[in-house]
Amino acid sequence: LTIIPEDVEYRKMMTNVTRYRLKTVMDNESVEKIEDLNDGFQVEEMIEHAKDDLNVIPIYFKYRLWETAEYDEFELEDEMQKAFGAQTRVFG
């Protein structure tokens, strides 16, 4: 996340989510309690979400999505499909 400027909402949101999830894990030994505190997401799902987030960050940075809405939709969709699989659709 540090490659994205500090004032960008995406970075702020992801930082807060990551800190919250880490705190729930550090403060609780019970998997059930951790899942309850994270809207019922299973720990395995949270791990997969974190991995997905790590794949999105370089794409978000490459296209500087916080600066403009002007980017090549096809190129961006191709990048997302490489990161998340052929079934991924970003646009319509």
mmCIF file with all atom_site columns, C-alpha atoms in Angstrom:
data_model
loop_
_atom_site.group_PDB
_atom_site.id
_atom_site.type_symbol
_atom_site.label_atom_id
_atom_site.label_alt_id
_atom_site.label_comp_id
_atom_site.label_asym_id
_atom_site.label_entity_id
_atom_site.label_seq_id
_atom_site.pdbx_PDB_ins_code
_atom_site.Cartn_x
_atom_site.Cartn_y
_atom_site.Cartn_z
_atom_site.occupancy
_atom_site.B_iso_or_equiv
_atom_site.pdbx_formal_charge
_atom_site.auth_seq_id
_atom_site.auth_comp_id
_atom_site.auth_asym_id
_atom_site.auth_atom_id
_atom_site.pdbx_PDB_model_num
ATOM 1  C CA . LEU A 1 1  ? 0.000   0.000   0.000   1.00 0.00 ? 1  LEU A CA 1
ATOM 2  C CA . THR A 1 2  ? 2.880   2.366   0.567   1.00 0.00 ? 2  THR A CA 1
ATOM 3  C CA . ILE A 1 3  ? 3.262   2.928   -3.189  1.00 0.00 ? 3  ILE A CA 1
ATOM 4  C CA . ILE A 1 4  ? -0.137  4.661   -3.205  1.00 0.00 ? 4  ILE A CA 1
ATOM 5  C CA . PRO A 1 5  ? -0.241  8.231   -1.851  1.00 0.00 ? 5  PRO A CA 1
ATOM 6  C CA . GLU A 1 6  ? -1.342  8.515   1.786   1.00 0.00 ? 6  GLU A CA 1
ATOM 7  C CA . ASP A 1 7  ? -4.295  10.801  1.035   1.00 0.00 ? 7  ASP A CA 1
ATOM 8  C CA . VAL A 1 8  ? -5.943  8.395   -1.426  1.00 0.00 ? 8  VAL A CA 1
ATOM 9  C CA . GLU A 1 9  ? -9.196  6.936   -0.078  1.00 0.00 ? 9  GLU A CA 1
ATOM 10 C CA . TYR A 1 10 ? -8.405  3.431   -1.348  1.00 0.00 ? 10 TYR A CA 1
ATOM 11 C CA . ARG A 1 11 ? -5.189  3.365   0.663   1.00 0.00 ? 11 ARG A CA 1
ATOM 12 C CA . LYS A 1 12 ? -6.915  4.719   3.777   1.00 0.00 ? 12 LYS A CA 1
ATOM 13 C CA . MET A 1 13 ? -9.698  2.142   3.503   1.00 0.00 ? 13 MET A CA 1
ATOM 14 C CA . MET A 1 14 ? -7.355  -0.794  2.894   1.00 0.00 ? 14 MET A CA 1
ATOM 15 C CA . THR A 1 15 ? -5.065  0.299   5.728   1.00 0.00 ? 15 THR A CA 1
ATOM 16 C CA . ASN A 1 16 ? -8.008  0.460   8.132   1.00 0.00 ? 16 ASN A CA 1
ATOM 17 C CA . VAL A 1 17 ? -9.399  -2.923  7.049   1.00 0.00 ? 17 VAL A CA 1
ATOM 18 C CA . THR A 1 18 ? -5.990  -4.574  7.318   1.00 0.00 ? 18 THR A CA 1
ATOM 19 C CA . ARG A 1 19 ? -5.295  -3.102  10.755  1.00 0.00 ? 19 ARG A CA 1
ATOM 20 C CA . TYR A 1 20 ? -8.721  -4.119  12.026  1.00 0.00 ? 20 TYR A CA 1
ATOM 21 C CA . ARG A 1 21 ? -8.394  -7.689  10.782  1.00 0.00 ? 21 ARG A CA 1
ATOM 22 C CA . LEU A 1 22 ? -4.896  -8.012  12.199  1.00 0.00 ? 22 LEU A CA 1
ATOM 23 C CA . LYS A 1 23 ? -6.060  -6.682  15.571  1.00 0.00 ? 23 LYS A CA 1
ATOM 24 C CA . THR A 1 24 ? -8.933  -9.168  15.716  1.00 0.00 ? 24 THR A CA 1
ATOM 25 C CA . VAL A 1 25 ? -6.487  -12.008 15.042  1.00 0.00 ? 25 VAL A CA 1
ATOM 26 C CA . MET A 1 26 ? -3.916  -10.774 17.554  1.00 0.00 ? 26 MET A CA 1
ATOM 27 C CA . ASP A 1 27 ? -6.514  -10.171 20.293  1.00 0.00 ? 27 ASP A CA 1
ATOM 28 C CA . ASN A 1 28 ? -8.467  -13.430 19.927  1.00 0.00 ? 28 ASN A CA 1
ATOM 29 C CA . GLU A 1 29 ? -7.482  -17.068 19.958  1.00 0.00 ? 29 GLU A CA 1
ATOM 30 C CA . SER A 1 30 ? -10.909 -18.321 18.922  1.00 0.00 ? 30 SER A CA 1
ATOM 31 C CA . VAL A 1 31 ? -11.428 -18.659 15.173  1.00 0.00 ? 31 VAL A CA 1
ATOM 32 C CA . GLU A 1 32 ? -15.161 -18.313 15.759  1.00 0.00 ? 32 GLU A CA 1
ATOM 33 C CA . LYS A 1 33 ? -14.663 -14.997 17.588  1.00 0.00 ? 33 LYS A CA 1
ATOM 34 C CA . ILE A 1 34 ? -12.367 -13.705 14.825  1.00 0.00 ? 34 ILE A CA 1
ATOM 35 C CA . GLU A 1 35 ? -14.959 -14.606 12.202  1.00 0.00 ? 35 GLU A CA 1
ATOM 36 C CA . ASP A 1 36 ? -17.777 -13.001 14.222  1.00 0.00 ? 36 ASP A CA 1
ATOM 37 C CA . LEU A 1 37 ? -15.786 -9.778  14.522  1.00 0.00 ? 37 LEU A CA 1
ATOM 38 C CA . ASN A 1 38 ? -15.199 -9.774  10.759  1.00 0.00 ? 38 ASN A CA 1
ATOM 39 C CA . ASP A 1 39 ? -18.817 -9.868  9.594   1.00 0.00 ? 39 ASP A CA 1
ATOM 40 C CA . GLY A 1 40 ? -18.888 -13.644 9.552   1.00 0.00 ? 40 GLY A CA 1
ATOM 41 C CA . PHE A 1 41 ? -16.140 -14.021 6.953   1.00 0.00 ? 41 PHE A CA 1
ATOM 42 C CA . GLN A 1 42 ? -14.275 -17.252 7.455   1.00 0.00 ? 42 GLN A CA 1
ATOM 43 C CA . VAL A 1 43 ? -10.572 -16.888 8.183   1.00 0.00 ? 43 VAL A CA 1
ATOM 44 C CA . GLU A 1 44 ? -9.829  -18.663 4.907   1.00 0.00 ? 44 GLU A CA 1
ATOM 45 C CA . GLU A 1 45 ? -11.939 -16.091 3.038   1.00 0.00 ? 45 GLU A CA 1
ATOM 46 C CA . MET A 1 46 ? -10.098 -13.223 4.706   1.00 0.00 ? 46 MET A CA 1
ATOM 47 C CA . ILE A 1 47 ? -6.785  -14.738 3.625   1.00 0.00 ? 47 ILE A CA 1
ATOM 48 C CA . GLU A 1 48 ? -8.042  -14.989 0.031   1.00 0.00 ? 48 GLU A CA 1
ATOM 49 C CA . HIS A 1 49 ? -9.304  -11.383 0.166   1.00 0.00 ? 49 HIS A CA 1
ATOM 50 C CA . ALA A 1 50 ? -5.895  -10.246 1.399   1.00 0.00 ? 50 ALA A CA 1
ATOM 51 C CA . LYS A 1 51 ? -4.168  -12.078 -1.449  1.00 0.00 ? 51 LYS A CA 1
ATOM 52 C CA . ASP A 1 52 ? -6.565  -10.474 -3.941  1.00 0.00 ? 52 ASP A CA 1
ATOM 53 C CA . ASP A 1 53 ? -5.882  -7.056  -2.433  1.00 0.00 ? 53 ASP A CA 1
ATOM 54 C CA . LEU A 1 54 ? -2.151  -7.615  -2.914  1.00 0.00 ? 54 LEU A CA 1
ATOM 55 C CA . ASN A 1 55 ? -2.809  -8.334  -6.610  1.00 0.00 ? 55 ASN A CA 1
ATOM 56 C CA . VAL A 1 56 ? -4.911  -5.188  -7.052  1.00 0.00 ? 56 VAL A CA 1
ATOM 57 C CA . ILE A 1 57 ? -2.418  -2.739  -5.538  1.00 0.00 ? 57 ILE A CA 1
ATOM 58 C CA . PRO A 1 58 ? 0.155   -2.783  -8.381  1.00 0.00 ? 58 PRO A CA 1
ATOM 59 C CA . ILE A 1 59 ? -2.625  -2.490  -10.980 1.00 0.00 ? 59 ILE A CA 1
ATOM 60 C CA . TYR A 1 60 ? -4.210  0.391   -9.077  1.00 0.00 ? 60 TYR A CA 1
ATOM 61 C CA . PHE A 1 61 ? -0.809  2.072   -8.944  1.00 0.00 ? 61 PHE A CA 1
ATOM 62 C CA . LYS A 1 62 ? 0.110   1.378   -12.579 1.00 0.00 ? 62 LYS A CA 1
ATOM 63 C CA . TYR A 1 63 ? -3.048  3.081   -13.850 1.00 0.00 ? 63 TYR A CA 1
ATOM 64 C CA . ARG A 1 64 ? -2.932  5.753   -11.131 1.00 0.00 ? 64 ARG A CA 1
ATOM 65 C CA . LEU A 1 65 ? -6.650  5.233   -10.670 1.00 0.00 ? 65 LEU A CA 1
ATOM 66 C CA . TRP A 1 66 ? -6.830  7.854   -7.937  1.00 0.00 ? 66 TRP A CA 1
ATOM 67 C CA . GLU A 1 67 ? -5.866  10.578  -10.437 1.00 0.00 ? 67 GLU A CA 1
ATOM 68 C CA . THR A 1 68 ? -8.129  10.054  -13.403 1.00 0.00 ? 68 THR A CA 1
ATOM 69 C CA . ALA A 1 69 ? -10.913 8.037   -14.889 1.00 0.00 ? 69 ALA A CA 1
ATOM 70 C CA . GLU A 1 70 ? -9.105  8.011   -18.238 1.00 0.00 ? 70 GLU A CA 1
ATOM 71 C CA . TYR A 1 71 ? -7.448  4.686   -18.941 1.00 0.00 ? 71 TYR A CA 1
ATOM 72 C CA . ASP A 1 72 ? -7.622  1.989   -21.548 1.00 0.00 ? 72 ASP A CA 1
ATOM 73 C CA . GLU A 1 73 ? -10.537 -0.186  -20.382 1.00 0.00 ? 73 GLU A CA 1
ATOM 74 C CA . PHE A 1 74 ? -9.381  -3.180  -22.399 1.00 0.00 ? 74 PHE A CA 1
ATOM 75 C CA . GLU A 1 75 ? -5.822  -2.994  -21.073 1.00 0.00 ? 75 GLU A CA 1
ATOM 76 C CA . LEU A 1 76 ? -7.055  -2.645  -17.496 1.00 0.00 ? 76 LEU A CA 1
ATOM 77 C CA . GLU A 1 77 ? -9.478  -5.544  -17.891 1.00 0.00 ? 77 GLU A CA 1
ATOM 78 C CA . ASP A 1 78 ? -6.654  -7.675  -19.315 1.00 0.00 ? 78 ASP A CA 1
ATOM 79 C CA . GLU A 1 79 ? -4.504  -6.891  -16.254 1.00 0.00 ? 79 GLU A CA 1
ATOM 80 C CA . MET A 1 80 ? -7.353  -7.813  -13.907 1.00 0.00 ? 80 MET A CA 1
ATOM 81 C CA . GLN A 1 81 ? -7.989  -11.073 -15.766 1.00 0.00 ? 81 GLN A CA 1
ATOM 82 C CA . LYS A 1 82 ? -4.312  -11.982 -15.462 1.00 0.00 ? 82 LYS A CA 1
ATOM 83 C CA . ALA A 1 83 ? -4.487  -11.344 -11.722 1.00 0.00 ? 83 ALA A CA 1
ATOM 84 C CA . PHE A 1 84 ? -7.874  -12.928 -10.985 1.00 0.00 ? 84 PHE A CA 1
ATOM 85 C CA . GLY A 1 85 ? -8.716  -15.263 -13.855 1.00 0.00 ? 85 GLY A CA 1
ATOM 86 C CA . ALA A 1 86 ? -10.376 -15.155 -17.239 1.00 0.00 ? 86 ALA A CA 1
ATOM 87 C CA . GLN A 1 87 ? -13.900 -14.850 -15.815 1.00 0.00 ? 87 GLN A CA 1
ATOM 88 C CA . THR A 1 88 ? -13.126 -11.462 -14.246 1.00 0.00 ? 88 THR A CA 1
ATOM 89 C CA . ARG A 1 89 ? -15.096 -8.607  -15.759 1.00 0.00 ? 89 ARG A CA 1
ATOM 90 C CA . VAL A 1 90 ? -14.300 -5.040  -14.794 1.00 0.00 ? 90 VAL A CA 1
ATOM 91 C CA . PHE A 1 91 ? -16.576 -3.301  -17.269 1.00 0.00 ? 91 PHE A CA 1
ATOM 92 C CA . GLY A 1 92 ? -20.121 -4.291  -18.280 1.00 0.00 ? 92 GLY A CA 1
#
